Structure formats: structure tokens, C-alpha cells
Coordinates of C-alpha atoms in Angstrom, one line a residue:
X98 CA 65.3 114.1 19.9
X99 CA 62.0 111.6 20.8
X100 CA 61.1 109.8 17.4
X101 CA 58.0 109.9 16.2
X102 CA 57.3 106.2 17.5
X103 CA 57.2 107.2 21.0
X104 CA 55.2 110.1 20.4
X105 CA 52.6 108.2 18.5
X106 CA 52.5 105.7 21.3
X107 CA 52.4 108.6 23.5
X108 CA 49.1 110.0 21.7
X109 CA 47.8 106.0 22.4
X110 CA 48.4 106.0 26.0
X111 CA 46.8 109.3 26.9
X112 CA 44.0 108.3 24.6
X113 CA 43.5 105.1 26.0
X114 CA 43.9 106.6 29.8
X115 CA 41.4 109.1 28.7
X116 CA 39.0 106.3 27.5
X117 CA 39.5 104.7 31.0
X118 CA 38.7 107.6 33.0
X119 CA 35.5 107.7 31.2
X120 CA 34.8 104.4 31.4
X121 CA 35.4 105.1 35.6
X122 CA 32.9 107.7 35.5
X123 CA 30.4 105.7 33.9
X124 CA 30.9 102.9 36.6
X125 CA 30.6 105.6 38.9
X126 CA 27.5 107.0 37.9
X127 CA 26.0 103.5 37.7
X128 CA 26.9 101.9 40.7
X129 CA 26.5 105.4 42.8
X130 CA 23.8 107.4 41.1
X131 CA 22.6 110.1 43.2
X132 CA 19.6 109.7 45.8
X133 CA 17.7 112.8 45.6
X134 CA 17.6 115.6 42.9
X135 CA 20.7 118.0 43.6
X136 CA 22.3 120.3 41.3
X137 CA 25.5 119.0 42.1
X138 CA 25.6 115.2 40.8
X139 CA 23.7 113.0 38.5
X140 CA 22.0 113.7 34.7
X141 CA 20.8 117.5 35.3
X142 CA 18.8 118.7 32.9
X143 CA 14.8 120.4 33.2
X144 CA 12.8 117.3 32.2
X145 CA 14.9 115.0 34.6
X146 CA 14.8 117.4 37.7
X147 CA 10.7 117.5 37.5
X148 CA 10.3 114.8 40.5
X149 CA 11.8 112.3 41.9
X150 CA 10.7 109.5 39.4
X151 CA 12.0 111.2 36.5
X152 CA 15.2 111.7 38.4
X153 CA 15.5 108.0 39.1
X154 CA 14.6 106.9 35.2
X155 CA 17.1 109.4 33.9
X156 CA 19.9 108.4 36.2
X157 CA 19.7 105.1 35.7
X158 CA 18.8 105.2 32.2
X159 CA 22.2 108.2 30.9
X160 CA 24.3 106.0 33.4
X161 CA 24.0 102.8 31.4
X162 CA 24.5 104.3 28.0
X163 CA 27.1 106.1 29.2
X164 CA 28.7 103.6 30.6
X165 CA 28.4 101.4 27.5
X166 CA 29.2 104.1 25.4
X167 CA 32.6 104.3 26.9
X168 CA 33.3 100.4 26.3
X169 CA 32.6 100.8 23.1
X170 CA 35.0 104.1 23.1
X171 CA 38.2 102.1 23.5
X172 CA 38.2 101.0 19.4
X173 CA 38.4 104.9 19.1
X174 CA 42.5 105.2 20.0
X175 CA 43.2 101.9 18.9
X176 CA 41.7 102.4 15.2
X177 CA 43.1 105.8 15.1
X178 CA 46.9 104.7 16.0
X179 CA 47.4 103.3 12.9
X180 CA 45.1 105.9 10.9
X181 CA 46.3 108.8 12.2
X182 CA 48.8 108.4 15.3
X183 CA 49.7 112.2 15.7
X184 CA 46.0 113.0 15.8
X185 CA 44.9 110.3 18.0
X186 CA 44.4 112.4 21.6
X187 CA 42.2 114.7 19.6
X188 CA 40.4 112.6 16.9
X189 CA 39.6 110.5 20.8
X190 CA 38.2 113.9 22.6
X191 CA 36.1 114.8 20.0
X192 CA 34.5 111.6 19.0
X193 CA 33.8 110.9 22.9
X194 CA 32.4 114.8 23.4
X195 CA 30.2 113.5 20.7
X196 CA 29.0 110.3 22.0
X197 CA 28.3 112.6 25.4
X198 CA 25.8 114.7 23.2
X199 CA 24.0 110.8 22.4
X200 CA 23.9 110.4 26.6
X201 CA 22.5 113.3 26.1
X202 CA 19.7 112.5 23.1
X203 CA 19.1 109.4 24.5
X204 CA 18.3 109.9 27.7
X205 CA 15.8 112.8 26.7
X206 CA 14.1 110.6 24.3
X207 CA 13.9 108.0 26.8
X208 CA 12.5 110.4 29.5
X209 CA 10.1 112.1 26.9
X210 CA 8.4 108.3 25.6
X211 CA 7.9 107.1 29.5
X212 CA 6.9 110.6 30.9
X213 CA 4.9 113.3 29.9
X214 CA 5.6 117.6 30.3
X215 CA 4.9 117.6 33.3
X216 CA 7.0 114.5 34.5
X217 CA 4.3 111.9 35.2
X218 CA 4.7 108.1 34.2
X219 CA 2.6 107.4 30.8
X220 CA 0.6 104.1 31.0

């Protein structure tokens, strides 16, 4: 029978390699944001696929955060393995879902103080 030790530390190390893989995709996204407006790749939503400018401020813009969000993410398993060890894969999945929703809310508001509905610059 595993003791609860390993499985704990289990729960760490797929929390933590969870974290990275985030963290990669936020590199990712910063160092290789998409070109032109696609629905394939990049921050999709209505106010960032108006043109081309809005495309590049909200790429660049979510890519950041979310790449900073997901240094920051790392506390998240570590805190948690001594808090609650057996829970730590899950508490980590729903707190970074979460801090996806702020890419999210950030990047909108950013988008919506530098450009107005119709996706030209303000001045």
C-alpha cells in the first residue's frame, strides 16, 4: 500500500508540472504571439478581433499577464502541500482557471480604456 506521503507529494508534483506547463504557454504566447487575426491562436475574443491594432494590443497585453500570472501561480501547490496535500491538484486547477478569467478581465479592460467600440486607438 503507497502511504499517504508519497501521494501527497504526488498531488505536489503534478501540481507543480501543471504550473509549468502554464507558465510554457505563457512564454509561448509572449515570445510567439500570432501575426494576423486567426481564429485558431492568440487572445480571441469580439473586441480584440475588430482590426489589426486591437489584435496586436490584446496579444501582447493577455500574453504578459498571463505569463506573470503563472509565475506568481507556483506559491499555489507549494502553500497548499502543507494546507491541504490531498486537495492540492485541484485547489491548483481551480485557482489557475480563475486567474485565466483575470487574463481575461484584464485584457478587456485594457482593450476597452485604449480603444473605443468600434476598435480605434483613443487619443
Amino acid at each position: 500500500m503507497i502511504s499517504n506521503q508519497y501521494t501527497d507529494q504526488n498531488q505536489l508534483y503534478i501540481a507543480l508540472g501543471y504550473c509549468v506547463f502554464m507558465l510554457l504557454l505563457g512564454w509561448l504566447l509572449k515570445k510567439f504571439p500570432p501575426k494576423k487575426i486567426n481564429h485558431l491562436y492568440g487572445y480571441r475574443t469580439q473586441k480584440s478581433m475588430k482590426n489589426q491594432v486591437t489584435w496586436d494590443a490584446a496579444n501582447k497585453y493577455s500574453s504578459l499577464v498571463f505569463f506573470n500570472i503563472s509565475l506568481y501561480s507556483f506559491f499555489i501547490p507549494v502553500v497548499f502541500y502543507f494546507l491541504y496535500p490531498q486537495l492540492n491538484v485541484l485547489i491548483t486547477i481551480v485557482t489557475n482557471t480563475l486567474l485565466l478569467l483575470y487574463v481575461l478581465y484584464a485584457t478587456e479592460k485594457h482593450l476597452k480604456t485604449r480603444f473605443d467600440a468600434q476598435g480605434n486607438p483613443l487619443d
